[in-house]
Coordinates of C-alpha atoms in Angstrom, one line a residue:
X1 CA 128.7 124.9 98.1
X2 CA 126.6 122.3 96.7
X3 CA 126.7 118.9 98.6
X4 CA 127.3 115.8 96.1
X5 CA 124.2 113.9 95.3
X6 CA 123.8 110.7 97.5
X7 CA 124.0 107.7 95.3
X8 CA 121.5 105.4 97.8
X9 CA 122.3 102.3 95.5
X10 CA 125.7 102.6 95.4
X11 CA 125.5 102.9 99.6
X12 CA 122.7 99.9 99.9
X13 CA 125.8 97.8 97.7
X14 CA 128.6 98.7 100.6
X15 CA 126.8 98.0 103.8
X16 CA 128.7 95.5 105.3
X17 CA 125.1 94.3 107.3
X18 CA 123.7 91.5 105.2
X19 CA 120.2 92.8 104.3
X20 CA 117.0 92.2 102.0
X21 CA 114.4 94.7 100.9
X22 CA 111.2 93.1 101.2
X23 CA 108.1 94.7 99.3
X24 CA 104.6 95.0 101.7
X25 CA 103.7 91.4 99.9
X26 CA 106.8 90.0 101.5
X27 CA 108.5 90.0 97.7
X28 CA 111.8 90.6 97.6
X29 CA 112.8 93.9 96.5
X30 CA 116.7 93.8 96.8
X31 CA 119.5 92.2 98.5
X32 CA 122.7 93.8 98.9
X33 CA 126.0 91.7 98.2
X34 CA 127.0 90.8 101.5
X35 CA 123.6 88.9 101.9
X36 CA 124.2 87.3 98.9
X37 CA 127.4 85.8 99.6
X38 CA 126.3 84.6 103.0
X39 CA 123.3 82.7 101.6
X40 CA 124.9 82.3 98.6
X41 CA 122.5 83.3 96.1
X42 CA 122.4 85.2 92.9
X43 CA 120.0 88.3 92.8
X44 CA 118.0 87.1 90.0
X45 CA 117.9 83.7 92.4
X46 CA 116.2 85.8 95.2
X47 CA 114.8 89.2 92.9
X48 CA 111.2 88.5 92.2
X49 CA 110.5 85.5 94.7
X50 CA 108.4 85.7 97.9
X51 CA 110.7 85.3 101.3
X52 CA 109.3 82.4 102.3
X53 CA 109.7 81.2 98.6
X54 CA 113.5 81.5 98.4
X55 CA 113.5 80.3 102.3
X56 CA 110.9 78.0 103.1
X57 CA 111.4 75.3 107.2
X58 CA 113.1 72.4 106.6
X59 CA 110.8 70.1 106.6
X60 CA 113.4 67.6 107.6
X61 CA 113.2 69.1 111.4
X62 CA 109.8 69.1 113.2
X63 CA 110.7 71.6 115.6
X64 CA 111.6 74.0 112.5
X65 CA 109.8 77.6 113.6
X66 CA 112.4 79.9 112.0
X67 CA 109.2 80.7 109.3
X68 CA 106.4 81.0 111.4
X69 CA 108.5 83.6 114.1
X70 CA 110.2 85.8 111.1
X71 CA 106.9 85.7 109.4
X72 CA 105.0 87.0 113.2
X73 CA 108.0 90.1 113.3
X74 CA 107.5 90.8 109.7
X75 CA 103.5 91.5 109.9
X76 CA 104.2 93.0 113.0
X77 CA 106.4 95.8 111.1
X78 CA 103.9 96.2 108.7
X79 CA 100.9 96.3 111.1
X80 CA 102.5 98.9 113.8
X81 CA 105.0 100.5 111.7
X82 CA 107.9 99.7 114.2
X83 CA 111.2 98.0 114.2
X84 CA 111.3 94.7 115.6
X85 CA 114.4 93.1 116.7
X86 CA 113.9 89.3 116.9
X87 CA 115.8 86.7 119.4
X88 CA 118.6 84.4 118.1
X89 CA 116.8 81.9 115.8
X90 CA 117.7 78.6 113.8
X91 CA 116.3 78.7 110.6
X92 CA 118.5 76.4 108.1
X93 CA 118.4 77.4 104.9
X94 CA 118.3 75.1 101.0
X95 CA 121.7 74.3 100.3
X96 CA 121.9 75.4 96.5
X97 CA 122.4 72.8 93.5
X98 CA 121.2 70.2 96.6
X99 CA 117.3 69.9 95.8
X100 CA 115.7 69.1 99.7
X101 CA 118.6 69.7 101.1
X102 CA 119.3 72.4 104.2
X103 CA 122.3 73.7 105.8
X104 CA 122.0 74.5 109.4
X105 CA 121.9 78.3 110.2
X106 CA 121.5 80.6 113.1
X107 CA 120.3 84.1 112.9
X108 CA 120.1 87.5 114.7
X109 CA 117.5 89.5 112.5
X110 CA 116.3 93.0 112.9
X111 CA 113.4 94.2 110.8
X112 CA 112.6 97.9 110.1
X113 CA 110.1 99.8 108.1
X114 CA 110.6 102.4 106.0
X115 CA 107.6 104.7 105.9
X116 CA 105.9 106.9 103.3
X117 CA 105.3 110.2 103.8
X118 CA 102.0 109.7 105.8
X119 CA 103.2 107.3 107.7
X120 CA 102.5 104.0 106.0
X121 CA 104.8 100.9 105.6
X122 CA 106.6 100.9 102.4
X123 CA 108.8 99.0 102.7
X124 CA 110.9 96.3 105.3
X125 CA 114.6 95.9 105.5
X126 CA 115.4 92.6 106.8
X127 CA 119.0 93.3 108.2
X128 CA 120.6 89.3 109.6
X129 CA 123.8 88.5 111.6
X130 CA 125.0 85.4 111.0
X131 CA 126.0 83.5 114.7
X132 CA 126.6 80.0 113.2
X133 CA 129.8 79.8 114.3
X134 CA 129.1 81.5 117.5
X135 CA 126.1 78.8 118.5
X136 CA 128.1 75.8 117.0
X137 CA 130.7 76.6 118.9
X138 CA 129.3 76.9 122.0
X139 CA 127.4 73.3 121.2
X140 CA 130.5 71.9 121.2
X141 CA 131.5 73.9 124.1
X142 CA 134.8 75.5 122.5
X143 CA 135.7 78.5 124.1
X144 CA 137.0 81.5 122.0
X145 CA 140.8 82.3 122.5
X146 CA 141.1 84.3 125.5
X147 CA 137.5 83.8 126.6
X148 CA 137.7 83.4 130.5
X149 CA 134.6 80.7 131.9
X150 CA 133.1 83.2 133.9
X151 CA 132.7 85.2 130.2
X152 CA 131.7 81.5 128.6
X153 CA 129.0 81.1 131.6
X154 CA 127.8 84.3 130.9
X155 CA 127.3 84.4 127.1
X156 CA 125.3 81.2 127.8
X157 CA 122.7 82.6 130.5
X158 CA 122.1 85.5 127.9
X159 CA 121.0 83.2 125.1
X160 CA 119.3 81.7 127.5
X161 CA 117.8 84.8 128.6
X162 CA 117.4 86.4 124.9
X163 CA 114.8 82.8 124.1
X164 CA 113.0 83.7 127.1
X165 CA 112.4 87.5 126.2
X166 CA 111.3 86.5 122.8
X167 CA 108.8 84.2 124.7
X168 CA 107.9 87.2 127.1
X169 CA 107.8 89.7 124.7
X170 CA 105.3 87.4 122.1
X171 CA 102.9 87.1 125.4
X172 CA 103.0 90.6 125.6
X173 CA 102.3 91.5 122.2
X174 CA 99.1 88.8 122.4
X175 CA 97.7 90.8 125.5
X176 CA 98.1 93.7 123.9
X177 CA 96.4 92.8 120.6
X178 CA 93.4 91.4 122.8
X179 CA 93.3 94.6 124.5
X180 CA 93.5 96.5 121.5
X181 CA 90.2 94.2 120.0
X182 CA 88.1 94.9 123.3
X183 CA 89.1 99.0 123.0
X184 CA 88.1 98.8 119.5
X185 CA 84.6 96.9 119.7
X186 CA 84.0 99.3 122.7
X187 CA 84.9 102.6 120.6
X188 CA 82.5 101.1 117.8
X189 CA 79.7 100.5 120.7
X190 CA 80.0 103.9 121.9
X191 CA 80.0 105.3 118.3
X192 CA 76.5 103.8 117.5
X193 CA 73.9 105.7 116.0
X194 CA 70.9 104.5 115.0
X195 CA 69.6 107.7 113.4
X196 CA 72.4 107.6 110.9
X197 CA 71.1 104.9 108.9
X198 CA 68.1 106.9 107.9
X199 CA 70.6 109.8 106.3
X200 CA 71.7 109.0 102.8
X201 CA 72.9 112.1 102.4
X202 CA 75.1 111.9 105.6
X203 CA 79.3 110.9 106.1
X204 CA 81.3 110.3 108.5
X205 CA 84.8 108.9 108.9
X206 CA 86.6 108.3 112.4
X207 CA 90.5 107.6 112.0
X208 CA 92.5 107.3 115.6
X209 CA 95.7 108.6 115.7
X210 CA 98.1 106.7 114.1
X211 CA 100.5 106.0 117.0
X212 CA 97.3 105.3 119.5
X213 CA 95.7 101.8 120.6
X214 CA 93.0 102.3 117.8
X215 CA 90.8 104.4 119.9
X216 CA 90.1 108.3 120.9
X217 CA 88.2 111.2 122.4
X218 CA 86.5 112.4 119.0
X219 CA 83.3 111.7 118.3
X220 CA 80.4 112.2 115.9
X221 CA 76.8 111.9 116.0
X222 CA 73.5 111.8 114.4
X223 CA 70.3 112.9 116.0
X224 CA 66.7 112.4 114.4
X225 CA 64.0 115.5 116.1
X226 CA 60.9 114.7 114.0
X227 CA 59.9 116.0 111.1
X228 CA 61.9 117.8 109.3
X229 CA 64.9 118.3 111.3
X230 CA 68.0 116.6 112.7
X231 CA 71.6 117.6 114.5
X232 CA 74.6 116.8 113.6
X233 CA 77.2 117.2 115.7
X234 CA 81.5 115.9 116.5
X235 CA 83.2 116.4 119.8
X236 CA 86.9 116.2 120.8
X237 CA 87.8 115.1 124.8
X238 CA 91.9 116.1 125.5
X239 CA 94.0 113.0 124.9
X240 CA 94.2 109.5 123.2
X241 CA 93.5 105.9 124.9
X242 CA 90.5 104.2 127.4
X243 CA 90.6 107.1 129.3
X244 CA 89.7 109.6 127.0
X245 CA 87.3 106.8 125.1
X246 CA 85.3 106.5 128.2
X247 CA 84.9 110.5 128.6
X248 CA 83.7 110.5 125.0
X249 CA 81.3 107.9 125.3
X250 CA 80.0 109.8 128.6
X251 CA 79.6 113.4 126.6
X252 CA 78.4 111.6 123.6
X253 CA 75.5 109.5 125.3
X254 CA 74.6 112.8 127.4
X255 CA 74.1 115.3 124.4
X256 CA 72.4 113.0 122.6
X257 CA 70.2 112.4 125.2
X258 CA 70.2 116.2 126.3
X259 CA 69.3 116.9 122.7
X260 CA 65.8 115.4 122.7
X261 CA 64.8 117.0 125.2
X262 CA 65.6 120.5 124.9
X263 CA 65.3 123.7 122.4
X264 CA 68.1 123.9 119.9
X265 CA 72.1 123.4 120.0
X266 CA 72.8 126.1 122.3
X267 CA 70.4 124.6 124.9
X268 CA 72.0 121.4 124.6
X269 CA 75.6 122.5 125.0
X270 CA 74.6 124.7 128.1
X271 CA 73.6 121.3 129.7
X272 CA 76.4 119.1 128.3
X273 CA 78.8 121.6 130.2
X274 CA 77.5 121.7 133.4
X275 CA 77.7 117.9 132.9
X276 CA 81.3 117.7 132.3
X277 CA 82.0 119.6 135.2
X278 CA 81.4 116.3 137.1
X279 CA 83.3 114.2 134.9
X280 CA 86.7 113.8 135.0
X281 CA 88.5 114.3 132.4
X282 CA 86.2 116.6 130.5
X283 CA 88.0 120.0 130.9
X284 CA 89.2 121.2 128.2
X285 CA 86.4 118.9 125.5
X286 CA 85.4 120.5 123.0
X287 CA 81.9 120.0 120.6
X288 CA 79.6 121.4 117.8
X289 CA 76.3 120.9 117.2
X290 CA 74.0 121.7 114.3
X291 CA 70.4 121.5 113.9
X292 CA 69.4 121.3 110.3
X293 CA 65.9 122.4 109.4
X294 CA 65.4 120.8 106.2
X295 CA 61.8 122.7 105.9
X296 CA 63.1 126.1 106.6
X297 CA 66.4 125.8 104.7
X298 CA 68.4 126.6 108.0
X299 CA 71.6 125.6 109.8
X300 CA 71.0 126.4 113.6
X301 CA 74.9 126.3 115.5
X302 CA 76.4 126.7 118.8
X303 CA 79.8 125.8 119.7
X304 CA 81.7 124.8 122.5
X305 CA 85.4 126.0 121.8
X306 CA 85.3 123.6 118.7
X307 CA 86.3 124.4 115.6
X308 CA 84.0 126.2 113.3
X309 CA 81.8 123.8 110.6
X310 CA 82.3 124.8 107.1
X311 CA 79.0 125.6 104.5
X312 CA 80.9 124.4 101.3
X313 CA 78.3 126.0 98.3
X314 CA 77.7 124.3 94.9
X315 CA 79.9 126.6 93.1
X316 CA 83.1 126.4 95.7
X317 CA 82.2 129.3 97.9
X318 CA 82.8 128.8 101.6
X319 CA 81.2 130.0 104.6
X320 CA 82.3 129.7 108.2
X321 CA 80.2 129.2 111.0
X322 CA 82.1 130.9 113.7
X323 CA 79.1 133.0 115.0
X324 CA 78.1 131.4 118.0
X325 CA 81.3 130.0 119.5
X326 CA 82.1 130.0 123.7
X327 CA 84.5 128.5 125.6
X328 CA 85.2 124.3 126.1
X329 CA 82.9 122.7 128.2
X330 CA 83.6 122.5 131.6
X331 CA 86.2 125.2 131.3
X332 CA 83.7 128.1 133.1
X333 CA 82.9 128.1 136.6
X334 CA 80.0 130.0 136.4
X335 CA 76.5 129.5 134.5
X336 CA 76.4 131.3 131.6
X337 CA 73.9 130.6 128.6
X338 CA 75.5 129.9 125.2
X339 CA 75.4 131.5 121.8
X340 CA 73.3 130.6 119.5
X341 CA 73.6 131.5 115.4
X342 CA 71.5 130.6 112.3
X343 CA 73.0 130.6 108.6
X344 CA 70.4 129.9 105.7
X345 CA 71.5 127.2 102.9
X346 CA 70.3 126.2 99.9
X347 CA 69.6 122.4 98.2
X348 CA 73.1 121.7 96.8
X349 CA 74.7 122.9 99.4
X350 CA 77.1 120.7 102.3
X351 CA 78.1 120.8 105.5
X352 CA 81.5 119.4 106.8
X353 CA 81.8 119.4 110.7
X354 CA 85.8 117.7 111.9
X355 CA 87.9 117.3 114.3
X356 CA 91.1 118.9 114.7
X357 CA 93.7 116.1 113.6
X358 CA 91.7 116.8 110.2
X359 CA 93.5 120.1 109.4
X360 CA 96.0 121.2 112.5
X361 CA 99.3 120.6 112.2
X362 CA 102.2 121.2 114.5
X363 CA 104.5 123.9 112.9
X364 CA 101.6 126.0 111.3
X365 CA 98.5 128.4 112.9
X366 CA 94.8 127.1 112.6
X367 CA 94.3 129.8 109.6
X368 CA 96.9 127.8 107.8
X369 CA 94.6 124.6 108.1
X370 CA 91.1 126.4 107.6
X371 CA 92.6 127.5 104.3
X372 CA 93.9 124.2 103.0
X373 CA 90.6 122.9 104.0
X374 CA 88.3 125.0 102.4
X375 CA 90.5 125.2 99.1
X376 CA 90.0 121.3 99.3
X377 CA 86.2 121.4 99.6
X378 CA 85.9 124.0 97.0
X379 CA 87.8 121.8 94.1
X380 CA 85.4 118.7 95.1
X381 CA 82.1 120.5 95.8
X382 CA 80.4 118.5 93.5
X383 CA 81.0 115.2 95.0
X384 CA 78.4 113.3 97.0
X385 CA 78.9 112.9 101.0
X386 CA 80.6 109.5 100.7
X387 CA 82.4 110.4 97.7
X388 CA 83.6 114.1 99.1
X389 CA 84.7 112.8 103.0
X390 CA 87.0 109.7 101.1
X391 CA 88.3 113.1 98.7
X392 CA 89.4 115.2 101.9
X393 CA 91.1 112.7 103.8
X394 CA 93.0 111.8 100.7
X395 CA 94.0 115.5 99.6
X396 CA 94.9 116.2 103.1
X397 CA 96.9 112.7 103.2
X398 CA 95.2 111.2 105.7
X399 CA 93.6 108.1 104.4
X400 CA 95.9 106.1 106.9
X401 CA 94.8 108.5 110.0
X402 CA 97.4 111.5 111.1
X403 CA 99.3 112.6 114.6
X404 CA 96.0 112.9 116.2
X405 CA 92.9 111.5 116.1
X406 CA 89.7 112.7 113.4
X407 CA 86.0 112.7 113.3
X408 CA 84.5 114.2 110.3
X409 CA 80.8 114.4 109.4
X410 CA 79.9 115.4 105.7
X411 CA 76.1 116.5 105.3
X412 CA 74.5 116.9 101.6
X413 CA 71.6 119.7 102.2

């Protein structure tokens, strides 16, 4: 049996809720008819016209902050992609046919996102309760029939309460967005790298998960040997937040360091995993590193449980470098040197190293994402670096970041 097709107008039209569709500008979008009749407008009155517009403070009361708080929830929904329910708030609104004229109105709002299908704000619907009669009523301190005073006393203590969780709650939110500034400024620190600037022919992209506090255990770097050659190399430490931040940052600075010092990737990933051994909260990282011999037209890898980097050709071809791979770091108790592999490229050619939030996804295998991936490199193989990391993240549909977090490095040879 086929089910009948859903006519989502038609249901918008009967909710008994009085609710706007707001655009990401703030534009109204829509209003269904029970939030015209309370406000009593027309939809070509409120179609068209910023919310703020149609609704703007009455400028006859000085303590008027019905604007400023809806407009805090509102970029709130469109900054975190949650609902917000907001306290009870007076916000009068113009009396119509009265020019400068308000009538006094109290609200209980609730504003919800409606995402796209990676995730981003589309749209907000602005759902009100009208409690006008409830708050005048308590103003003049009429009780409801068969409203007892111990149930009067109590509705008053919880808008009492209710103001002082909206206060709480917009304290919290503060701290939070200062703590998310510091954890950002220190991800973008610990992501320095001087060498990079000296690469024209080099990506990268970093996008944290898009449920995370802006920051993440993948990592990328960029390390200049002398003459003609230079490693690339990402990184992934288990987990999203400071802690795994501060783990990166520890692995990062130590290959980087490790790398000048000894001979070739494998070398280098040998010492960064007796390292992590020490650290807590390295078991379990992953990382690549390639040297690129510019002179001798070679790719020298190692990996560390990571993912293998793709050699995208100029006519589409894809090769895998999955010949020197061993386990995590830190993961072996015992000393064992790493593999160590060498592919040959030719001018024209690119390298893409990633993280895994660029292709895994929960209800498929990793062969799944390897595939989707390479058949995305090969329809944009001629594209420059810059040009061919902003193409991948958008065919993959993650321009706004994914479920977990990405590093990708893109390399023209």
């Amino acid at each position: 049996m086929t089910a009948p097709k859903i006519d989502y107008a038609a249901l918008f039209a009967a909710i008994p809720s009085p609710c706007l569709v707001l655009g990401t500008d703030l534009v109204i979008v829509d209003a269904n008819p029970s939030y015209l009749r309370m406000t009593m407008r027309t939809k070509q009155e409120l179609v068209g016209q910023h919310i703020f517009d149609a609704f703007p403070d009455n400028p006859a009361d000085p303590d008027a902050d019905g604007m400023q708080n809806l407009s805090t929830s509102l970029h709130r929904v469109l900054s975190a992609g949650h609902e917000d329910t907001m306290a009870l708030q007076r916000y009068d609104i113009p009396i119509t046919g009265h020019t400068g004229m308000f009538e006094e109105r109290w609200w209980s709002p609730v504003n919800t996102p409606v995402l796209g299908p990676n995730g981003e704000v589309m749209w907000i619907i602005h759902r009100v309760q009208d409690m006008t009669a409830y708050v005048h009523a308590r103003q003049a301190a009429h009780r409801p029939p068969g409203t007892g005073e111990w149930e009067e006393d109590m509705e008053a203590e919880l808008y009492v309460r209710a103001r002082e969780l909206q206060r709480l709650n917009e304290e919290l939110r503060q701290a939070h967005a200062r703590e998310r500034r510091t954890a950002v400024a220190l991800q973008e620190a610990m992501l320095q790298s001087p060498d990079l600037a000296r690469h024209q022919d080099v990506a990268v992209r970093y996008l944290p998960a898009t449920r995370s506090l802006n920051v993440c255990g993948d990592w990328y770097d960029v390390v200049d040997l002398g003459g003609d050659r230079f490693t690339v190399a990402v990184g992934d430490v288990v987990g999203h937040g400071l802690m795994a931040a501060t783990v990166m940052g520890m692995l990062r600075s130590a290959l980087s360091a490790t790398t000048r010092a000894v001979h070739g990737p494998a070398q280098a990933l040998e010492v960064l995993g007796l390292y992590a051994r020490s650290v807590e909260g390295a078991l379990a990282a992953t990382a690549v590193q390639v040297l690129i011999d510019t002179h001798g037209l070679l790719a020298i890898y190692s990996s560390a449980g990571h993912l293998p980097p793709v050699l995208l050709h100029a006519d589409g071809t894809c090769d895998l470098l999955d010949q020197a791979t061993d386990p995590p770091l830190a993961a072996r108790p015992e000393h064992i040197p790493r593999p160590q592999a060498v592919m040959t490229y030719v001018h024209g050619d690119t390298l893409v190293l990633y993280t895994d939030g660029l292709i895994e996804r929960h209800d498929e295998d990793i062969d799944t994402g390897l595939a989707r991936l390479t058949a995305v490199l090969a329809a944009c193989s001629g594209l420059s670096a810059e040009h061919l990391a902003d193409a991948v993240l958008t065919r993959l549909g993650l321009t706004g970041g994914g479920r977990d977090d990405i590093a990708l490095i893109v390399v023209r040879l």
